[in-house]
PDB file of C-alpha atoms in Angstrom:
ATOM      1  CA  MET A 636     -18.913 -34.249  -4.330  1.00 49.00           C
ATOM      2  CA  SER A 637     -21.860 -35.269  -6.386  1.00 49.00           C
ATOM      3  CA  ALA A 638     -22.262 -33.920 -10.675  1.00 48.00           C
ATOM      4  CA  ALA A 639     -24.978 -31.554 -10.220  1.00 50.00           C
ATOM      5  CA  ALA A 640     -22.939 -30.112  -7.271  1.00 47.00           C
ATOM      6  CA  VAL A 641     -19.608 -29.114  -9.415  1.00 46.00           C
ATOM      7  CA  LEU A 642     -22.103 -27.864 -12.570  1.00 47.00           C
ATOM      8  CA  THR A 643     -24.091 -25.664 -10.228  1.00 54.00           C
ATOM      9  CA  VAL A 644     -23.405 -22.178 -11.028  1.00 54.00           C
ATOM     10  CA  ASP A 645     -24.003 -19.366  -8.516  1.00 64.00           C
ATOM     11  CA  PRO A 646     -26.360 -16.716 -10.323  1.00 72.00           C
ATOM     12  CA  VAL A 647     -25.470 -13.623  -8.472  1.00 69.00           C
ATOM     13  CA  ARG A 648     -21.864 -14.232  -8.600  1.00 75.00           C
ATOM     14  CA  SER A 649     -22.279 -15.291 -12.664  1.00 81.00           C
ATOM     15  CA  ARG A 650     -24.601 -11.320 -12.719  1.00 83.00           C
ATOM     16  CA  ARG A 651     -21.580  -9.905 -10.714  1.00 84.00           C
ATOM     17  CA  PHE A 652     -19.405 -11.168 -13.257  1.00 90.00           C
ATOM     18  CA  ARG A 653     -20.762  -9.957 -16.214  1.00 91.00           C
ATOM     19  CA  LEU A 654     -21.411  -6.795 -15.351  1.00 93.00           C
ATOM     20  CA  ILE A 655     -18.608  -5.634 -14.201  1.00 94.00           C
ATOM     21  CA  ALA A 656     -17.734  -7.662 -17.583  1.00 95.00           C
ATOM     22  CA  VAL A 657     -20.535  -5.718 -20.562  1.00 96.00           C
ATOM     23  CA  PHE A 658     -18.671  -1.982 -17.877  1.00 96.00           C
ATOM     24  CA  ALA A 659     -15.314  -2.703 -18.314  1.00 95.00           C
ATOM     25  CA  VAL A 660     -15.588  -2.851 -22.181  1.00 96.00           C
ATOM     26  CA  THR A 661     -18.480  -0.464 -22.597  1.00 97.00           C
ATOM     27  CA  GLN A 662     -16.664   2.613 -20.795  1.00 96.00           C
ATOM     28  CA  THR A 663     -13.763   2.128 -22.737  1.00 96.00           C
ATOM     29  CA  VAL A 664     -15.255   2.181 -25.648  1.00 96.00           C
ATOM     30  CA  GLY A 665     -17.663   5.422 -24.616  1.00 96.00           C
ATOM     31  CA  TYR A 666     -14.718   7.425 -23.336  1.00 95.00           C
ATOM     32  CA  GLY A 667     -11.975   6.390 -26.055  1.00 94.00           C
ATOM     33  CA  ALA A 668     -14.695   7.656 -28.676  1.00 95.00           C
ATOM     34  CA  MET A 669     -15.379  11.126 -26.865  1.00 95.00           C
ATOM     35  CA  ILE A 670     -12.499  11.320 -24.204  1.00 92.00           C
ATOM     36  CA  GLN A 671      -9.822  10.085 -25.306  1.00 91.00           C
ATOM     37  CA  ALA A 672     -10.568  10.900 -29.638  1.00 93.00           C
ATOM     38  CA  PHE A 673     -10.250  15.070 -28.782  1.00 94.00           C
ATOM     39  CA  THR A 674      -7.123  14.578 -26.838  1.00 90.00           C
ATOM     40  CA  VAL A 675      -5.941  12.958 -30.354  1.00 91.00           C
ATOM     41  CA  LEU A 676      -7.583  15.654 -32.518  1.00 93.00           C
ATOM     42  CA  LEU A 677      -7.407  18.358 -31.139  1.00 92.00           C
ATOM     43  CA  VAL A 678      -4.457  19.656 -33.616  1.00 90.00           C
ATOM     44  CA  PRO A 679      -6.471  18.228 -36.437  1.00 92.00           C
ATOM     45  CA  MET A 680      -9.283  20.338 -36.216  1.00 95.00           C
ATOM     46  CA  SER A 681      -8.065  23.632 -34.768  1.00 94.00           C
ATOM     47  CA  HIS A 682      -6.115  23.718 -38.406  1.00 93.00           C
ATOM     48  CA  ALA A 683      -9.684  22.584 -40.325  1.00 94.00           C
ATOM     49  CA  LEU A 684     -11.406  24.780 -38.760  1.00 95.00           C
ATOM     50  CA  ALA A 685      -8.699  27.510 -39.252  1.00 94.00           C
ATOM     51  CA  VAL A 686      -9.796  28.671 -35.564  1.00 94.00           C
ATOM     52  CA  SER A 687      -7.177  28.261 -32.223  1.00 92.00           C
ATOM     53  CA  ARG A 688      -6.449  25.752 -29.362  1.00 89.00           C
ATOM     54  CA  THR A 689      -7.821  27.576 -26.875  1.00 90.00           C
ATOM     55  CA  GLU A 690     -11.221  27.115 -28.401  1.00 94.00           C
ATOM     56  CA  ILE A 691     -11.088  24.438 -29.850  1.00 94.00           C
ATOM     57  CA  ALA A 692     -10.224  23.105 -26.022  1.00 91.00           C
ATOM     58  CA  ALA A 693     -13.292  25.210 -24.686  1.00 93.00           C
ATOM     59  CA  ALA A 694     -15.170  22.240 -25.969  1.00 94.00           C
ATOM     60  CA  ALA A 695     -14.153  20.227 -23.164  1.00 91.00           C
ATOM     61  CA  THR A 696     -14.544  22.513 -20.510  1.00 90.00           C
ATOM     62  CA  ILE A 697     -18.157  22.434 -22.134  1.00 94.00           C
ATOM     63  CA  SER A 698     -18.719  19.140 -22.015  1.00 94.00           C
ATOM     64  CA  THR A 699     -17.384  18.546 -18.186  1.00 91.00           C
ATOM     65  CA  LEU A 700     -19.525  21.660 -17.271  1.00 93.00           C
ATOM     66  CA  ILE A 701     -22.825  20.365 -18.392  1.00 95.00           C
ATOM     67  CA  GLY A 702     -22.002  16.755 -16.858  1.00 92.00           C
ATOM     68  CA  ALA A 703     -22.300  18.400 -14.256  1.00 89.00           C
ATOM     69  CA  LEU A 704     -25.039  20.190 -14.403  1.00 93.00           C
ATOM     70  CA  ALA A 705     -26.946  17.137 -15.650  1.00 94.00           C
ATOM     71  CA  ALA A 706     -25.073  14.665 -12.853  1.00 90.00           C
ATOM     72  CA  VAL A 707     -28.002  15.506  -9.984  1.00 89.00           C
ATOM     73  CA  PRO A 708     -30.925  14.858 -11.864  1.00 93.00           C
ATOM     74  CA  VAL A 709     -29.030  11.761 -12.909  1.00 94.00           C
ATOM     75  CA  GLY A 710     -28.486  10.464 -10.030  1.00 89.00           C
ATOM     76  CA  ASN A 711     -32.456  11.196  -9.147  1.00 89.00           C
ATOM     77  CA  LEU A 712     -33.311   8.906 -12.297  1.00 91.00           C
ATOM     78  CA  LEU A 713     -30.837   5.674 -11.587  1.00 90.00           C
ATOM     79  CA  ASP A 714     -31.869   6.352  -8.217  1.00 87.00           C
ATOM     80  CA  ARG A 715     -36.140   5.446  -9.468  1.00 87.00           C
ATOM     81  CA  TYR A 716     -35.324   3.879 -12.411  1.00 88.00           C
ATOM     82  CA  GLY A 717     -32.419   2.417 -12.530  1.00 87.00           C
ATOM     83  CA  GLY A 718     -29.193   1.680 -15.150  1.00 89.00           C
ATOM     84  CA  ARG A 719     -31.375  -0.247 -17.728  1.00 92.00           C
ATOM     85  CA  ALA A 720     -32.918   2.937 -19.274  1.00 93.00           C
ATOM     86  CA  LEU A 721     -30.591   5.540 -19.038  1.00 95.00           C
ATOM     87  CA  MET A 722     -27.575   3.924 -19.938  1.00 96.00           C
ATOM     88  CA  THR A 723     -29.079   2.413 -22.650  1.00 96.00           C
ATOM     89  CA  ALA A 724     -30.374   6.206 -23.936  1.00 96.00           C
ATOM     90  CA  GLY A 725     -26.701   7.695 -23.504  1.00 96.00           C
ATOM     91  CA  SER A 726     -25.258   5.383 -25.138  1.00 97.00           C
ATOM     92  CA  ALA A 727     -27.387   6.041 -28.110  1.00 97.00           C
ATOM     93  CA  LEU A 728     -27.276   9.507 -27.358  1.00 97.00           C
ATOM     94  CA  GLY A 729     -23.524   9.563 -27.297  1.00 97.00           C
ATOM     95  CA  VAL A 730     -23.029   7.919 -30.677  1.00 97.00           C
ATOM     96  CA  GLY A 731     -25.731  10.174 -32.446  1.00 97.00           C
ATOM     97  CA  ALA A 732     -23.277  13.488 -30.062  1.00 97.00           C
ATOM     98  CA  VAL A 733     -19.508  11.843 -32.039  1.00 97.00           C
ATOM     99  CA  VAL A 734     -21.818  11.335 -35.500  1.00 97.00           C
ATOM    100  CA  LEU A 735     -22.473  16.049 -35.249  1.00 97.00           C
ATOM    101  CA  TRP A 736     -18.487  16.055 -34.169  1.00 97.00           C
ATOM    102  CA  SER A 737     -17.498  14.768 -37.401  1.00 96.00           C
ATOM    103  CA  GLN A 738     -19.598  16.685 -39.627  1.00 96.00           C
ATOM    104  CA  VAL A 739     -18.720  19.787 -37.898  1.00 96.00           C
ATOM    105  CA  GLN A 740     -18.193  23.467 -39.905  1.00 95.00           C
ATOM    106  CA  ASN A 741     -16.999  26.055 -36.900  1.00 95.00           C
ATOM    107  CA  VAL A 742     -16.430  26.189 -33.708  1.00 95.00           C
ATOM    108  CA  ALA A 743     -20.793  26.762 -32.667  1.00 95.00           C
ATOM    109  CA  GLN A 744     -21.530  23.566 -33.930  1.00 96.00           C
ATOM    110  CA  LEU A 745     -18.745  21.999 -32.109  1.00 97.00           C
ATOM    111  CA  TYR A 746     -20.290  22.947 -29.248  1.00 97.00           C
ATOM    112  CA  LEU A 747     -23.224  21.686 -29.659  1.00 97.00           C
ATOM    113  CA  ALA A 748     -22.052  19.123 -29.796  1.00 97.00           C
ATOM    114  CA  PHE A 749     -19.982  18.593 -26.818  1.00 97.00           C
ATOM    115  CA  THR A 750     -23.287  19.676 -24.853  1.00 97.00           C
ATOM    116  CA  LEU A 751     -24.909  16.651 -25.532  1.00 97.00           C
ATOM    117  CA  ILE A 752     -21.477  14.950 -25.010  1.00 97.00           C
ATOM    118  CA  GLY A 753     -21.971  16.369 -21.619  1.00 96.00           C
ATOM    119  CA  VAL A 754     -25.217  14.841 -21.221  1.00 97.00           C
ATOM    120  CA  ALA A 755     -23.954  11.636 -22.263  1.00 97.00           C
ATOM    121  CA  LEU A 756     -20.995  11.398 -20.226  1.00 95.00           C
ATOM    122  CA  ALA A 757     -23.522  11.502 -17.896  1.00 95.00           C
ATOM    123  CA  THR A 758     -26.037   8.952 -18.119  1.00 96.00           C
ATOM    124  CA  SER A 759     -23.825   6.617 -19.742  1.00 95.00           C
ATOM    125  CA  THR A 760     -20.066   6.288 -18.141  1.00 94.00           C
ATOM    126  CA  TYR A 761     -18.395   5.387 -15.151  1.00 90.00           C
ATOM    127  CA  GLU A 762     -20.149   7.897 -12.781  1.00 89.00           C
ATOM    128  CA  ALA A 763     -23.668   6.154 -14.004  1.00 93.00           C
ATOM    129  CA  ALA A 764     -22.137   2.694 -14.064  1.00 93.00           C
ATOM    130  CA  PHE A 765     -20.096   2.874 -10.567  1.00 92.00           C
ATOM    131  CA  ALA A 766     -24.165   4.118  -9.510  1.00 89.00           C
ATOM    132  CA  VAL A 767     -25.241   1.075 -11.169  1.00 92.00           C
ATOM    133  CA  LEU A 768     -22.359  -1.382  -9.271  1.00 91.00           C
ATOM    134  CA  VAL A 769     -23.780  -0.673  -5.958  1.00 87.00           C
ATOM    135  CA  VAL A 770     -26.790  -1.432  -6.294  1.00 85.00           C
ATOM    136  CA  ALA A 771     -26.494  -4.599  -7.666  1.00 85.00           C
ATOM    137  CA  THR A 772     -23.810  -5.910  -6.456  1.00 85.00           C
ATOM    138  CA  GLU A 773     -23.258  -7.122  -2.777  1.00 83.00           C
ATOM    139  CA  PRO A 774     -21.647  -4.675  -0.320  1.00 80.00           C
ATOM    140  CA  GLU A 775     -18.971  -7.684  -0.160  1.00 85.00           C
ATOM    141  CA  HIS A 776     -17.778  -6.950  -4.093  1.00 85.00           C
ATOM    142  CA  ARG A 777     -19.075  -3.618  -3.648  1.00 85.00           C
ATOM    143  CA  ASP A 778     -15.283  -1.730  -3.918  1.00 88.00           C
ATOM    144  CA  SER A 779     -13.625  -5.408  -5.835  1.00 91.00           C
ATOM    145  CA  ALA A 780     -15.749  -4.585  -8.651  1.00 91.00           C
ATOM    146  CA  ILE A 781     -15.916  -1.336  -9.088  1.00 92.00           C
ATOM    147  CA  VAL A 782     -11.279  -1.003  -8.748  1.00 93.00           C
ATOM    148  CA  ALA A 783     -11.670  -4.317 -11.755  1.00 94.00           C
ATOM    149  CA  VAL A 784     -13.982  -1.508 -13.759  1.00 94.00           C
ATOM    150  CA  THR A 785     -11.441   1.550 -13.105  1.00 92.00           C
ATOM    151  CA  THR A 786      -8.237  -0.278 -13.389  1.00 93.00           C
ATOM    152  CA  VAL A 787      -9.441  -2.109 -17.346  1.00 94.00           C
ATOM    153  CA  VAL A 788     -10.469   0.854 -18.231  1.00 93.00           C
ATOM    154  CA  GLY A 789      -8.284   3.063 -17.308  1.00 89.00           C
ATOM    155  CA  LEU A 790      -4.955   0.939 -19.160  1.00 91.00           C
ATOM    156  CA  ALA A 791      -7.320   0.035 -22.043  1.00 92.00           C
ATOM    157  CA  THR A 792      -8.530   3.743 -22.798  1.00 90.00           C
ATOM    158  CA  SER A 793      -4.356   4.695 -22.983  1.00 88.00           C
ATOM    159  CA  LEU A 794      -4.908   2.579 -26.745  1.00 90.00           C
ATOM    160  CA  TYR A 795      -6.921   4.922 -28.297  1.00 90.00           C
ATOM    161  CA  TYR A 796      -4.275   7.387 -28.358  1.00 89.00           C
ATOM    162  CA  PHE A 797      -1.981   5.001 -30.413  1.00 89.00           C
ATOM    163  CA  PHE A 798      -5.795   3.867 -31.969  1.00 92.00           C
ATOM    164  CA  ALA A 799      -7.635   7.498 -32.537  1.00 92.00           C
ATOM    165  CA  GLY A 800      -4.002   8.462 -34.534  1.00 90.00           C
ATOM    166  CA  TRP A 801      -2.777   5.908 -36.344  1.00 91.00           C
ATOM    167  CA  LEU A 802      -7.015   6.351 -37.286  1.00 93.00           C
ATOM    168  CA  GLU A 803      -6.252   9.658 -38.310  1.00 93.00           C
ATOM    169  CA  THR A 804      -3.634   9.541 -40.084  1.00 90.00           C
ATOM    170  CA  GLN A 805      -5.531   7.163 -42.231  1.00 92.00           C
ATOM    171  CA  LEU A 806      -8.618   8.301 -42.740  1.00 94.00           C
ATOM    172  CA  GLY A 807      -9.243  12.383 -41.528  1.00 93.00           C
ATOM    173  CA  TRP A 808      -9.891  12.973 -38.175  1.00 95.00           C
ATOM    174  CA  ARG A 809     -13.552  13.607 -39.790  1.00 96.00           C
ATOM    175  CA  THR A 810     -13.754   9.629 -40.506  1.00 96.00           C
ATOM    176  CA  THR A 811     -11.619   8.274 -37.089  1.00 96.00           C
ATOM    177  CA  LEU A 812     -14.606  10.373 -35.876  1.00 97.00           C
ATOM    178  CA  LEU A 813     -17.505   7.954 -38.497  1.00 97.00           C
ATOM    179  CA  VAL A 814     -15.717   4.572 -37.383  1.00 97.00           C
ATOM    180  CA  LEU A 815     -15.657   5.631 -33.607  1.00 97.00           C
ATOM    181  CA  ALA A 816     -18.859   6.334 -33.734  1.00 97.00           C
ATOM    182  CA  ALA A 817     -20.081   3.326 -35.531  1.00 97.00           C
ATOM    183  CA  GLY A 818     -17.900   0.952 -32.642  1.00 96.00           C
ATOM    184  CA  PHE A 819     -19.614   3.157 -30.364  1.00 97.00           C
ATOM    185  CA  ALA A 820     -23.092   2.441 -31.651  1.00 97.00           C
ATOM    186  CA  VAL A 821     -22.026  -1.290 -32.118  1.00 97.00           C
ATOM    187  CA  ILE A 822     -21.046  -2.485 -29.409  1.00 97.00           C
ATOM    188  CA  VAL A 823     -21.815   0.209 -26.080  1.00 97.00           C
ATOM    189  CA  VAL A 824     -25.961   0.754 -27.002  1.00 96.00           C
ATOM    190  CA  PRO A 825     -26.759  -3.135 -26.569  1.00 96.00           C
ATOM    191  CA  ALA A 826     -24.458  -3.904 -24.493  1.00 96.00           C
ATOM    192  CA  HIS A 827     -26.358  -1.825 -21.806  1.00 96.00           C
ATOM    193  CA  LEU A 828     -29.249  -2.944 -22.933  1.00 94.00           C
ATOM    194  CA  TRP A 829     -28.349  -5.999 -22.589  1.00 93.00           C
ATOM    195  CA  ALA A 830     -27.186  -6.224 -19.486  1.00 92.00           C
ATOM    196  CA  VAL A 831     -27.738  -3.685 -17.220  1.00 92.00           C
ATOM    197  CA  PRO A 832     -30.567  -4.849 -14.288  1.00 89.00           C
ATOM    198  CA  GLY A 833     -34.030  -2.926 -15.107  1.00 83.00           C
ATOM    199  CA  ARG A 834     -36.712  -1.233 -13.882  1.00 78.00           C
ATOM    200  CA  ALA A 835     -37.929  -3.748 -11.143  1.00 74.00           C
ATOM    201  CA  ALA A 836     -34.660  -5.733 -10.525  1.00 72.00           C
ATOM    202  CA  HIS A 837     -33.285  -2.159  -9.573  1.00 69.00           C
ATOM    203  CA  THR A 838     -36.408  -1.817  -7.069  1.00 73.00           C
ATOM    204  CA  SER A 839     -36.089  -5.236  -5.719  1.00 68.00           C
ATOM    205  CA  ARG A 840     -33.104  -4.470  -4.630  1.00 70.00           C
ATOM    206  CA  VAL A 841     -32.976  -1.221  -3.612  1.00 65.00           C
ATOM    207  CA  ALA A 842     -35.457  -2.776  -0.713  1.00 57.00           C
ATOM    208  CA  GLN A 843     -32.835  -4.317   0.717  1.00 63.00           C
ATOM    209  CA  ARG A 844     -30.458  -2.059   1.354  1.00 65.00           C
ATOM    210  CA  THR A 845     -29.429   0.278   3.887  1.00 63.00           C
ATOM    211  CA  GLY A 846     -28.039   3.703   3.447  1.00 66.00           C
ATOM    212  CA  VAL A 847     -26.386   7.206   4.763  1.00 69.00           C
ATOM    213  CA  PRO A 848     -29.990   9.201   4.705  1.00 72.00           C
ATOM    214  CA  ARG A 849     -28.273  12.529   1.998  1.00 70.00           C
ATOM    215  CA  GLY A 850     -28.837  15.127   4.990  1.00 76.00           C
ATOM    216  CA  ASP A 851     -26.013  13.623   7.262  1.00 76.00           C
ATOM    217  CA  ALA A 852     -23.776  12.443   4.159  1.00 76.00           C
ATOM    218  CA  LEU A 853     -23.783  16.560   3.579  1.00 79.00           C
ATOM    219  CA  ARG A 854     -22.927  17.343   6.657  1.00 81.00           C
ATOM    220  CA  ASP A 855     -20.194  15.056   7.342  1.00 84.00           C
ATOM    221  CA  ARG A 856     -16.701  17.089   6.909  1.00 84.00           C
ATOM    222  CA  LYS A 857     -15.502  13.509   5.582  1.00 84.00           C
ATOM    223  CA  PHE A 858     -17.991  13.993   2.671  1.00 79.00           C
ATOM    224  CA  TRP A 859     -16.359  17.516   1.352  1.00 84.00           C
ATOM    225  CA  LEU A 860     -12.631  15.879   1.923  1.00 86.00           C
ATOM    226  CA  LEU A 861     -13.739  13.242  -1.031  1.00 82.00           C
ATOM    227  CA  VAL A 862     -15.355  16.088  -2.765  1.00 78.00           C
ATOM    228  CA  VAL A 863     -12.752  18.689  -2.769  1.00 84.00           C
ATOM    229  CA  SER A 864      -9.927  15.699  -2.804  1.00 83.00           C
ATOM    230  CA  PHE A 865     -11.714  14.641  -6.501  1.00 75.00           C
ATOM    231  CA  VAL A 866     -12.657  17.438  -7.735  1.00 76.00           C
ATOM    232  CA  ALA A 867      -8.802  18.275  -7.735  1.00 79.00           C
ATOM    233  CA  GLN A 868      -7.708  14.981  -8.585  1.00 72.00           C
ATOM    234  CA  SER A 869      -9.444  14.575 -11.589  1.00 72.00           C
ATOM    235  CA  GLY A 870      -8.900  18.828 -12.942  1.00 70.00           C
ATOM    236  CA  SER A 871      -5.213  18.385 -12.878  1.00 73.00           C
ATOM    237  CA  THR A 872      -5.589  14.323 -14.403  1.00 71.00           C
ATOM    238  CA  SER A 873      -8.378  16.036 -16.981  1.00 68.00           C
ATOM    239  CA  ALA A 874      -6.133  18.852 -18.394  1.00 71.00           C
ATOM    240  CA  PHE A 875      -2.512  16.991 -19.144  1.00 69.00           C
ATOM    241  CA  LEU A 876      -4.857  13.775 -20.261  1.00 69.00           C
ATOM    242  CA  LEU A 877      -5.902  17.450 -22.830  1.00 68.00           C
ATOM    243  CA  MET A 878      -3.346  18.659 -23.226  1.00 71.00           C
ATOM    244  CA  MET A 879      -0.404  15.684 -23.585  1.00 70.00           C
ATOM    245  CA  VAL A 880      -0.482  14.627 -27.605  1.00 70.00           C
ATOM    246  CA  THR A 881      -0.503  17.943 -28.758  1.00 74.00           C
ATOM    247  CA  TYR A 882       2.312  19.185 -26.498  1.00 68.00           C
ATOM    248  CA  PHE A 883       4.442  15.431 -27.641  1.00 71.00           C
ATOM    249  CA  ARG A 884       3.377  17.023 -31.862  1.00 70.00           C
ATOM    250  CA  ASP A 885       4.782  20.383 -30.561  1.00 71.00           C
ATOM    251  CA  ILE A 886       8.018  18.687 -29.752  1.00 71.00           C
ATOM    252  CA  GLY A 887       8.690  17.267 -33.210  1.00 71.00           C
ATOM    253  CA  TYR A 888       6.852  14.012 -31.900  1.00 68.00           C
ATOM    254  CA  SER A 889       3.559  14.093 -34.619  1.00 66.00           C
ATOM    255  CA  PRO A 890       2.551  10.459 -35.777  1.00 63.00           C
ATOM    256  CA  PRO A 891       3.823  10.259 -39.276  1.00 55.00           C
ATOM    257  CA  PRO A 892       1.409  10.906 -42.138  1.00 54.00           C
ATOM    258  CA  SER A 893       0.215   8.274 -44.669  1.00 50.00           C
ATOM    259  CA  ARG A 894      -1.062  10.469 -46.626  1.00 51.00           C
ATOM    260  CA  SER A 895       0.681  13.073 -49.154  1.00 47.00           C
ATOM    261  CA  PRO A 896       1.164  16.510 -46.982  1.00 45.00           C
ATOM    262  CA  SER A 897      -0.427  18.548 -49.965  1.00 46.00           C
ATOM    263  CA  ALA A 898      -3.315  15.369 -50.063  1.00 45.00           C
ATOM    264  CA  SER A 899      -6.653  17.136 -47.603  1.00 48.00           C
ATOM    265  CA  PRO A 900      -9.417  14.466 -47.158  1.00 51.00           C
ATOM    266  CA  ARG A 901     -12.814  15.452 -48.967  1.00 51.00           C
ATOM    267  CA  SER A 902     -14.419  17.765 -47.300  1.00 51.00           C
ATOM    268  CA  PRO A 903     -18.001  15.463 -46.000  1.00 55.00           C
ATOM    269  CA  PRO A 904     -21.623  16.577 -47.244  1.00 56.00           C
ATOM    270  CA  ALA A 905     -23.194  19.502 -45.379  1.00 56.00           C
ATOM    271  CA  TRP A 906     -25.547  19.452 -42.246  1.00 60.00           C
ATOM    272  CA  PRO A 907     -28.505  20.034 -41.761  1.00 64.00           C
ATOM    273  CA  TRP A 908     -27.700  22.071 -39.493  1.00 62.00           C
ATOM    274  CA  PRO A 909     -30.226  25.564 -37.958  1.00 64.00           C
ATOM    275  CA  ARG A 910     -29.211  28.734 -39.505  1.00 62.00           C
ATOM    276  CA  TRP A 911     -27.365  30.480 -36.468  1.00 58.00           C
ATOM    277  CA  LEU A 912     -25.469  27.277 -36.218  1.00 65.00           C
ATOM    278  CA  ALA A 913     -24.514  27.189 -39.934  1.00 61.00           C
ATOM    279  CA  ALA A 914     -23.263  31.021 -39.807  1.00 58.00           C
ATOM    280  CA  SER A 915     -19.213  31.567 -41.137  1.00 45.00           C
ATOM    281  CA  GLU A 916     -16.634  31.426 -38.645  1.00 45.00           C
TER     282      GLU A 916
END
């Protein structure tokens, strides 16, 4: 075998591995900042805002509903233009939403932040990433690419429970969110801009693919069985993960405090909210 043959790198394979690696990292960081952190910080937020846990938890429901409403237009944009611009913009929106979240003073402001987080989740996390992988990856490697990203992210995001909990004991929940937002901005936004295929590459690849027409899919009984099973599985898993850390706190497994119990984090500067959002609770 010649030296040239040994040194030859398959550009298609290299591009596929790069995209899988980038999505494994960006999805971990994005979910960690927008989902896992909420589970860990639910109780401190409830105490700081002087509202019930139910009112705080409703923010997660709002983000899920907004993400569901955004799914169809986001899917159409991904089909037409590819993922680079949309996922980069969605990541930037996620950074801004987490920063807003860190500054909230009442539940109305919290719900606004999570409305933006719902859009950010729809445009920059699993659903968008998998749509990009379906087009960017060869059919014979498509399933393995999606499984690889899912496996890494599923394992890695569990570490965010410990990381966010440790940060909260050291810095308070507001500064914890700012730290997570900084990581989001430094890692995810430029990575999506660099690695996700642009419009031209997306269009050329779509032209080479064939698929099932939308009408045929909607009339397929198997499609609806999959929809029902995925919704049921996602709902039960999300509910468990949302309340898991709160339950452990309630039965005595709270993270050890690093501050004096009487000490409280310094309040952040006043945020220039619209008047209707700045009303007292």
